[in-house]
mmCIF file of C-alpha atoms in Angstrom:
data_model
loop_
_atom_site.group_PDB
_atom_site.id
_atom_site.type_symbol
_atom_site.label_atom_id
_atom_site.label_comp_id
_atom_site.label_asym_id
_atom_site.label_seq_id
_atom_site.Cartn_x
_atom_site.Cartn_y
_atom_site.Cartn_z
ATOM 1 C CA MET A 1 55.432 138.842 57.742
ATOM 2 C CA LYS A 2 52.205 140.427 58.922
ATOM 3 C CA LYS A 3 50.710 138.988 62.115
ATOM 4 C CA ILE A 4 47.481 137.394 60.919
ATOM 5 C CA LEU A 5 45.528 134.226 61.559
ATOM 6 C CA ILE A 6 46.089 132.707 58.170
ATOM 7 C CA VAL A 7 43.624 130.364 56.547
ATOM 8 C CA ILE A 8 46.437 128.045 55.569
ATOM 9 C CA ILE A 9 46.467 126.725 59.154
ATOM 10 C CA PHE A 10 44.673 123.673 57.803
ATOM 11 C CA LEU A 11 47.887 122.453 56.198
ATOM 12 C CA SER A 12 49.317 121.447 59.554
ATOM 13 C CA ALA A 13 46.880 118.554 59.654
ATOM 14 C CA SER A 14 45.249 117.816 56.361
ATOM 15 C CA LEU A 15 47.642 117.384 53.457
ATOM 16 C CA TYR A 16 48.978 113.915 52.834
ATOM 17 C CA SER A 17 49.042 112.691 55.757
ATOM 18 C CA PHE A 18 50.348 111.826 52.462
ATOM 19 C CA ALA A 19 47.621 112.746 55.416
ATOM 20 C CA CYS A 20 47.652 114.099 53.106
ATOM 21 C CA ASP A 21 49.209 110.625 54.123
ATOM 22 C CA ILE A 22 48.401 113.130 53.867
ATOM 23 C CA CYS A 23 51.094 115.875 56.160
ATOM 24 C CA GLY A 24 53.317 122.027 59.295
ATOM 25 C CA CYS A 25 52.006 120.169 56.180
ATOM 26 C CA GLY A 26 53.636 116.987 57.393
ATOM 27 C CA GLY A 27 52.359 117.156 60.972
ATOM 28 C CA GLY A 28 49.280 114.971 60.693
ATOM 29 C CA ASN A 29 49.958 113.120 57.493
ATOM 30 C CA PHE A 30 49.609 109.399 56.921
ATOM 31 C CA TYR A 31 50.307 107.275 53.863
ATOM 32 C CA MET A 32 49.723 103.533 53.478
ATOM 33 C CA GLY A 33 51.069 102.602 50.029
ATOM 34 C CA LEU A 34 51.880 99.025 49.052
ATOM 35 C CA LEU A 35 52.469 96.813 52.092
ATOM 36 C CA PRO A 36 55.219 94.178 52.030
ATOM 37 C CA HIS A 37 53.991 90.613 51.540
ATOM 38 C CA PHE A 38 54.489 88.981 54.943
ATOM 39 C CA LYS A 39 53.173 85.849 56.652
ATOM 40 C CA SER A 40 53.952 86.715 60.265
ATOM 41 C CA LYS A 41 55.453 90.192 60.771
ATOM 42 C CA PHE A 42 57.682 92.836 59.219
ATOM 43 C CA ILE A 43 59.581 95.968 60.217
ATOM 44 C CA GLY A 44 61.151 98.661 58.086
ATOM 45 C CA LEU A 45 62.055 102.272 57.403
ATOM 46 C CA ARG A 46 60.377 104.757 55.066
ATOM 47 C CA TYR A 47 61.530 108.166 53.852
ATOM 48 C CA HIS A 48 58.910 110.689 52.685
ATOM 49 C CA TYR A 49 59.519 113.985 50.890
ATOM 50 C CA MET A 50 56.986 116.745 50.190
ATOM 51 C CA ASN A 51 57.422 120.202 48.681
ATOM 52 C CA TYR A 52 54.770 122.979 48.790
ATOM 53 C CA ASN A 53 54.679 126.639 47.759
ATOM 54 C CA THR A 54 52.332 129.204 49.320
ATOM 55 C CA GLN A 55 51.631 132.786 48.244
ATOM 56 C CA LEU A 56 48.849 134.919 49.686
ATOM 57 C CA ALA A 57 46.366 136.239 47.155
ATOM 58 C CA ALA A 58 45.827 139.433 49.162
ATOM 59 C CA ASP A 59 49.556 140.226 49.497
ATOM 60 C CA SER A 60 52.013 138.581 47.100
ATOM 61 C CA SER A 61 54.943 139.688 49.271
ATOM 62 C CA GLN A 62 53.905 137.070 51.839
ATOM 63 C CA PHE A 63 55.067 133.642 50.707
ATOM 64 C CA SER A 64 56.563 130.408 51.966
ATOM 65 C CA LYS A 65 58.354 127.430 50.450
ATOM 66 C CA ASN A 66 58.002 124.326 52.597
ATOM 67 C CA PHE A 67 60.187 121.230 52.457
ATOM 68 C CA TYR A 68 59.058 118.260 54.547
ATOM 69 C CA ASN A 69 61.341 115.280 55.107
ATOM 70 C CA THR A 70 60.100 112.387 57.237
ATOM 71 C CA ILE A 71 61.929 109.248 58.351
ATOM 72 C CA GLU A 72 59.411 106.698 59.564
ATOM 73 C CA VAL A 73 59.690 103.378 61.379
ATOM 74 C CA TRP A 74 56.818 101.128 60.328
ATOM 75 C CA GLY A 75 55.881 97.545 61.052
ATOM 76 C CA GLY A 76 53.119 94.980 60.868
ATOM 77 C CA LEU A 77 51.973 91.832 62.633
ATOM 78 C CA ASN A 78 49.478 89.184 61.559
ATOM 79 C CA ALA A 79 47.454 88.159 64.614
ATOM 80 C CA GLY A 80 45.763 84.888 63.730
ATOM 81 C CA ARG A 81 44.137 84.250 60.353
ATOM 82 C CA HIS A 82 42.086 87.423 60.054
ATOM 83 C CA TRP A 83 43.728 90.266 61.994
ATOM 84 C CA GLN A 84 46.567 92.545 60.979
ATOM 85 C CA LEU A 85 48.153 95.179 63.243
ATOM 86 C CA LEU A 86 50.212 98.085 61.840
ATOM 87 C CA GLY A 87 52.220 100.894 63.445
ATOM 88 C CA PHE A 88 53.919 104.053 62.110
ATOM 89 C CA ILE A 89 56.380 106.266 64.062
ATOM 90 C CA PRO A 90 57.509 109.354 62.096
ATOM 91 C CA TYR A 91 60.448 111.698 62.681
ATOM 92 C CA HIS A 92 60.132 115.022 60.830
ATOM 93 C CA LEU A 93 62.850 117.294 59.475
ATOM 94 C CA ASN A 94 61.021 120.401 58.256
ATOM 95 C CA LYS A 95 62.420 123.448 56.492
ATOM 96 C CA GLN A 96 60.551 126.629 55.621
ATOM 97 C CA ILE A 97 61.742 129.563 53.520
ATOM 98 C CA ASP A 98 59.522 132.642 53.666
ATOM 99 C CA ASP A 99 59.656 136.432 53.546
ATOM 100 C CA ASP A 100 60.935 136.428 57.149
ATOM 101 C CA GLY A 101 63.874 134.082 56.459
ATOM 102 C CA ILE A 102 64.620 130.389 56.965
ATOM 103 C CA SER A 103 63.382 128.194 59.825
ATOM 104 C CA HIS A 104 63.852 124.528 60.776
ATOM 105 C CA ARG A 105 61.848 122.199 63.020
ATOM 106 C CA ASN A 106 62.906 118.594 63.705
ATOM 107 C CA GLY A 107 61.418 115.956 65.995
ATOM 108 C CA VAL A 108 59.064 113.034 66.502
ATOM 109 C CA GLY A 109 55.651 113.400 64.868
ATOM 110 C CA ASP A 110 52.243 111.878 65.542
ATOM 111 C CA ILE A 111 52.243 108.080 65.908
ATOM 112 C CA THR A 112 49.566 106.098 64.035
ATOM 113 C CA LEU A 113 48.241 102.653 65.053
ATOM 114 C CA LEU A 114 45.925 100.546 62.855
ATOM 115 C CA ALA A 115 44.088 97.229 63.071
ATOM 116 C CA ASN A 116 42.632 95.559 59.965
ATOM 117 C CA TYR A 117 40.268 92.587 59.664
ATOM 118 C CA GLN A 118 40.389 90.280 56.630
ATOM 119 C CA VAL A 119 36.833 89.935 55.359
ATOM 120 C CA PHE A 120 37.739 87.365 52.710
ATOM 121 C CA HIS A 121 40.702 85.838 50.896
ATOM 122 C CA LYS A 122 39.828 83.894 47.739
ATOM 123 C CA MET A 123 42.172 82.024 45.406
ATOM 124 C CA THR A 124 41.222 80.270 42.155
ATOM 125 C CA ARG A 125 43.366 78.471 39.617
ATOM 126 C CA GLY A 126 42.586 78.463 35.910
ATOM 127 C CA ASN A 127 44.205 76.692 33.005
ATOM 128 C CA ARG A 128 46.746 79.459 32.378
ATOM 129 C CA MET A 129 46.756 81.768 35.395
ATOM 130 C CA GLY A 130 45.468 82.004 38.937
ATOM 131 C CA THR A 131 43.358 84.681 40.584
ATOM 132 C CA GLU A 132 43.654 85.970 44.137
ATOM 133 C CA GLN A 133 41.437 88.486 45.968
ATOM 134 C CA GLN A 134 41.654 90.015 49.444
ATOM 135 C CA LEU A 135 39.465 92.507 51.285
ATOM 136 C CA TRP A 136 40.522 94.172 54.527
ATOM 137 C CA ILE A 137 38.575 96.675 56.617
ATOM 138 C CA GLY A 138 39.741 98.405 59.761
ATOM 139 C CA GLY A 139 40.625 101.543 61.579
ATOM 140 C CA GLY A 140 42.942 103.111 64.051
ATOM 141 C CA VAL A 141 44.064 106.178 65.922
ATOM 142 C CA LYS A 142 46.581 108.985 65.424
ATOM 143 C CA LEU A 143 48.086 110.014 68.748
ATOM 144 C CA PRO A 144 49.206 113.598 69.610
ATOM 145 C CA THR A 145 52.851 112.616 70.212
ATOM 146 C CA GLY A 146 54.289 115.344 67.972
ATOM 147 C CA ALA A 147 54.953 118.789 69.420
ATOM 148 C CA PHE A 148 52.183 121.352 68.855
ATOM 149 C CA GLY A 149 53.226 124.523 70.635
ATOM 150 C CA VAL A 150 50.923 127.224 69.282
ATOM 151 C CA ASN A 151 47.610 128.716 70.299
ATOM 152 C CA VAL A 152 45.415 128.565 67.190
ATOM 153 C CA LYS A 153 43.149 131.278 68.635
ATOM 154 C CA ASP A 154 45.991 133.801 68.908
ATOM 155 C CA PRO A 155 45.342 136.657 66.419
ATOM 156 C CA ASN A 156 49.118 137.162 66.168
ATOM 157 C CA LEU A 157 49.702 133.662 64.791
ATOM 158 C CA THR A 158 51.832 133.499 61.637
ATOM 159 C CA VAL A 159 52.190 131.051 58.776
ATOM 160 C CA ARG A 160 55.614 130.066 60.113
ATOM 161 C CA ASP A 161 54.221 129.270 63.571
ATOM 162 C CA VAL A 162 51.647 126.802 62.281
ATOM 163 C CA ASN A 163 53.467 125.190 59.358
ATOM 164 C CA ALA A 164 56.504 124.420 61.533
ATOM 165 C CA GLN A 165 54.588 122.237 64.003
ATOM 166 C CA LEU A 166 55.506 118.549 64.238
ATOM 167 C CA GLY A 167 52.020 117.351 65.203
ATOM 168 C CA THR A 168 48.397 118.489 65.277
ATOM 169 C CA GLY A 169 47.774 118.356 69.033
ATOM 170 C CA SER A 170 44.650 116.197 68.708
ATOM 171 C CA ILE A 171 43.642 112.533 68.869
ATOM 172 C CA ASP A 172 42.258 111.608 65.449
ATOM 173 C CA PHE A 173 40.573 108.455 64.172
ATOM 174 C CA LEU A 174 41.089 106.587 60.895
ATOM 175 C CA PHE A 175 38.819 104.180 59.008
ATOM 176 C CA ASN A 176 40.072 102.286 55.970
ATOM 177 C CA ALA A 177 39.393 99.512 53.461
ATOM 178 C CA ILE A 178 41.959 97.684 51.311
ATOM 179 C CA TYR A 179 41.127 95.535 48.289
ATOM 180 C CA ASN A 180 43.796 93.536 46.461
ATOM 181 C CA VAL A 181 43.288 91.524 43.285
ATOM 182 C CA ARG A 182 45.816 89.521 41.263
ATOM 183 C CA VAL A 183 45.334 87.820 37.901
ATOM 184 C CA GLY A 184 48.492 85.986 36.932
ATOM 185 C CA ASN A 185 51.348 88.465 37.193
ATOM 186 C CA TRP A 186 49.034 91.506 37.103
ATOM 187 C CA GLY A 187 47.574 93.088 40.196
ATOM 188 C CA VAL A 188 45.737 96.119 41.556
ATOM 189 C CA ASN A 189 45.837 97.492 45.099
ATOM 190 C CA THR A 190 42.998 99.885 46.022
ATOM 191 C CA THR A 191 42.618 101.667 49.358
ATOM 192 C CA ALA A 192 40.098 104.126 50.746
ATOM 193 C CA SER A 193 40.420 105.905 54.076
ATOM 194 C CA TYR A 194 38.610 108.510 56.148
ATOM 195 C CA LYS A 195 40.344 110.570 58.844
ATOM 196 C CA LEU A 196 38.043 111.930 61.549
ATOM 197 C CA ASN A 197 39.699 114.784 63.436
ATOM 198 C CA THR A 198 38.887 116.003 66.927
ATOM 199 C CA ALA A 199 39.228 119.530 68.322
ATOM 200 C CA LYS A 200 42.262 121.121 69.975
ATOM 201 C CA ASP A 201 41.473 124.290 71.978
ATOM 202 C CA ALA A 202 38.138 124.715 70.137
ATOM 203 C CA TYR A 203 39.887 124.423 66.740
ATOM 204 C CA ARG A 204 39.160 121.361 64.606
ATOM 205 C CA PHE A 205 40.943 120.595 61.366
ATOM 206 C CA GLY A 206 38.738 119.341 58.536
ATOM 207 C CA ASP A 207 38.152 115.621 58.069
ATOM 208 C CA LYS A 208 39.924 113.990 55.164
ATOM 209 C CA LEU A 209 38.853 111.431 52.538
ATOM 210 C CA THR A 210 41.540 109.626 50.517
ATOM 211 C CA ALA A 211 41.245 107.099 47.665
ATOM 212 C CA ASN A 212 44.266 105.466 46.063
ATOM 213 C CA SER A 213 44.671 102.770 43.398
ATOM 214 C CA ILE A 214 47.950 101.222 42.250
ATOM 215 C CA ALA A 215 48.345 98.757 39.363
ATOM 216 C CA PHE A 216 51.468 96.573 39.260
ATOM 217 C CA TYR A 217 53.076 93.778 37.263
ATOM 218 C CA SER A 218 55.261 91.052 38.773
ATOM 219 C CA ILE A 219 58.488 90.274 36.864
ATOM 220 C CA PRO A 220 60.567 87.343 38.165
ATOM 221 C CA VAL A 221 64.332 87.828 37.814
ATOM 222 C CA GLY A 222 66.021 84.524 38.451
ATOM 223 C CA LYS A 223 64.816 82.452 41.398
ATOM 224 C CA GLU A 224 65.177 84.971 44.208
ATOM 225 C CA ILE A 225 64.356 88.443 42.845
ATOM 226 C CA ASN A 226 60.949 89.810 41.891
ATOM 227 C CA LEU A 227 60.336 93.259 40.363
ATOM 228 C CA LEU A 228 56.971 95.026 40.636
ATOM 229 C CA PRO A 229 56.815 98.220 38.545
ATOM 230 C CA ASN A 230 53.629 100.131 39.332
ATOM 231 C CA ILE A 231 51.564 103.151 38.352
ATOM 232 C CA GLY A 232 48.594 104.691 40.085
ATOM 233 C CA ALA A 233 46.487 107.667 41.054
ATOM 234 C CA MET A 234 45.388 109.234 44.340
ATOM 235 C CA TYR A 235 42.569 111.627 45.228
ATOM 236 C CA GLU A 236 42.367 113.518 48.537
ATOM 237 C CA TYR A 237 39.553 115.762 49.732
ATOM 238 C CA THR A 238 39.855 117.808 52.931
ATOM 239 C CA ALA A 239 36.859 119.498 54.539
ATOM 240 C CA GLY A 240 37.044 123.046 55.877
ATOM 241 C CA ASN A 241 38.260 123.793 59.393
ATOM 242 C CA VAL A 242 36.091 124.888 62.308
ATOM 243 C CA LEU A 243 36.823 127.336 65.159
ATOM 244 C CA HIS A 244 34.283 127.569 68.018
ATOM 245 C CA HIS A 245 31.777 125.678 65.819
ATOM 246 C CA GLN A 246 32.129 128.279 63.062
ATOM 247 C CA PRO A 247 33.665 127.466 59.646
ATOM 248 C CA VAL A 248 37.040 129.028 58.886
ATOM 249 C CA ASP A 249 37.031 130.773 55.503
ATOM 250 C CA ALA A 250 39.171 129.480 52.625
ATOM 251 C CA THR A 251 40.179 126.198 54.267
ATOM 252 C CA GLY A 252 39.940 122.727 52.802
ATOM 253 C CA GLY A 253 40.350 121.624 49.224
ATOM 254 C CA TYR A 254 41.381 118.702 47.058
ATOM 255 C CA ILE A 255 44.367 117.262 45.262
ATOM 256 C CA ALA A 256 44.695 114.549 42.609
ATOM 257 C CA THR A 257 48.086 113.002 41.835
ATOM 258 C CA ALA A 258 49.533 110.468 39.430
ATOM 259 C CA SER A 259 52.232 108.107 40.693
ATOM 260 C CA ALA A 260 54.889 105.725 39.412
ATOM 261 C CA GLY A 261 57.279 103.457 41.251
ATOM 262 C CA VAL A 262 58.881 100.052 41.597
ATOM 263 C CA GLU A 263 59.116 97.384 44.328
ATOM 264 C CA ILE A 264 62.005 94.923 44.512
ATOM 265 C CA ASN A 265 61.483 91.716 46.507
ATOM 266 C CA LEU A 266 64.577 89.730 47.466
ATOM 267 C CA GLN A 267 63.629 86.796 49.689
ATOM 268 C CA ARG A 268 62.862 88.436 53.061
ATOM 269 C CA PHE A 269 63.762 91.983 51.952
ATOM 270 C CA THR A 270 61.629 94.526 50.078
ATOM 271 C CA VAL A 271 62.911 97.816 48.683
ATOM 272 C CA GLY A 272 60.685 100.309 46.905
ATOM 273 C CA LEU A 273 60.341 103.868 45.681
ATOM 274 C CA ASN A 274 57.435 105.961 44.481
ATOM 275 C CA ALA A 275 56.982 109.499 43.123
ATOM 276 C CA GLN A 276 53.743 111.502 42.872
ATOM 277 C CA ALA A 277 52.983 114.581 40.773
ATOM 278 C CA PRO A 278 49.715 116.567 40.940
ATOM 279 C CA PHE A 279 47.547 116.922 37.851
ATOM 280 C CA SER A 280 44.691 118.775 39.588
ATOM 281 C CA GLN A 281 44.567 120.633 42.915
ATOM 282 C CA HIS A 282 42.856 123.467 44.771
ATOM 283 C CA TYR A 283 43.811 124.242 48.397
ATOM 284 C CA ALA A 284 43.253 127.409 50.413
ATOM 285 C CA ASP A 285 41.548 129.146 47.484
ATOM 286 C CA GLY A 286 44.523 128.228 45.300
ATOM 287 C CA GLN A 287 47.091 129.920 47.545
ATOM 288 C CA THR A 288 48.982 126.694 48.352
ATOM 289 C CA ARG A 289 50.230 124.229 45.742
ATOM 290 C CA LEU A 290 51.979 120.882 45.940
ATOM 291 C CA ASN A 291 54.998 120.603 43.644
ATOM 292 C CA TRP A 292 55.682 116.900 44.094
ATOM 293 C CA ARG A 293 56.202 114.240 46.731
ATOM 294 C CA GLY A 294 57.782 110.816 46.948
ATOM 295 C CA ASN A 295 58.888 108.025 49.235
ATOM 296 C CA LEU A 296 61.586 105.395 49.559
ATOM 297 C CA HIS A 297 61.274 102.363 51.813
ATOM 298 C CA ILE A 298 62.970 99.165 52.913
ATOM 299 C CA SER A 299 61.541 96.349 55.032
ATOM 300 C CA ILE A 300 62.360 92.860 56.241
ATOM 301 C CA THR A 301 59.907 90.084 57.042
ATOM 302 C CA LEU A 302 60.520 88.243 60.309
#
């Protein structure tokens, strides 16, 4: 592979973190999804999978196929009536196939910590069905705990060097809002988040805006099991990157995905899975494309 500073550097911080989370591509990614219903606290495991293909427009012989697997410990704690604390610790298992061969990079990624404040929680009861609404706002920080062992200013940097990184090397800040509404057995979960990135060695990855909405239906099965099939859509926009206060050409872009999944609640346990497929996207001037991504999770309330 030719030694060039490739514009696709932005992937190491800005795709879903699916981020784009949102996500090499998985290094700085963060994804909220549906939280377990818990009164005090919960802890669990999540598995994320992402698959991207890259081919340079200027030289079709330069390509990469990236496979990102992440096992994540996540948990939450209700602190009083209005505060909620959340933590996410990812472990990445990354594989890249390109014109130079096959490479692997495994290790702990960037840890994310969040605190949310409940603005209101309203419940009403009608003749046939009740209504419940919740609004949370908050923010947090992504810590540079994942390995980032490249110099982004090195003109000999390759696609493999950047995409294989486990973290982004910077402290980044997140701001989010979560709105939940239920009417009888129907419900909608809507989240919006903004990721503000800081610079690492004069290089700053573009900020990221994410909006996600998931509609679900609660189906009781007996007295102890509850099924929640769900469908939704997500939109992610990533701004262009900056090096020494100058914009980096052909960075940034957007992706829109449709999703489907199911949650299974069994007393204190919750198991769920979700798959996302893009229906519109444009990253790195169309040189990088998401094939699909998904997640599987299990949690227990304590």
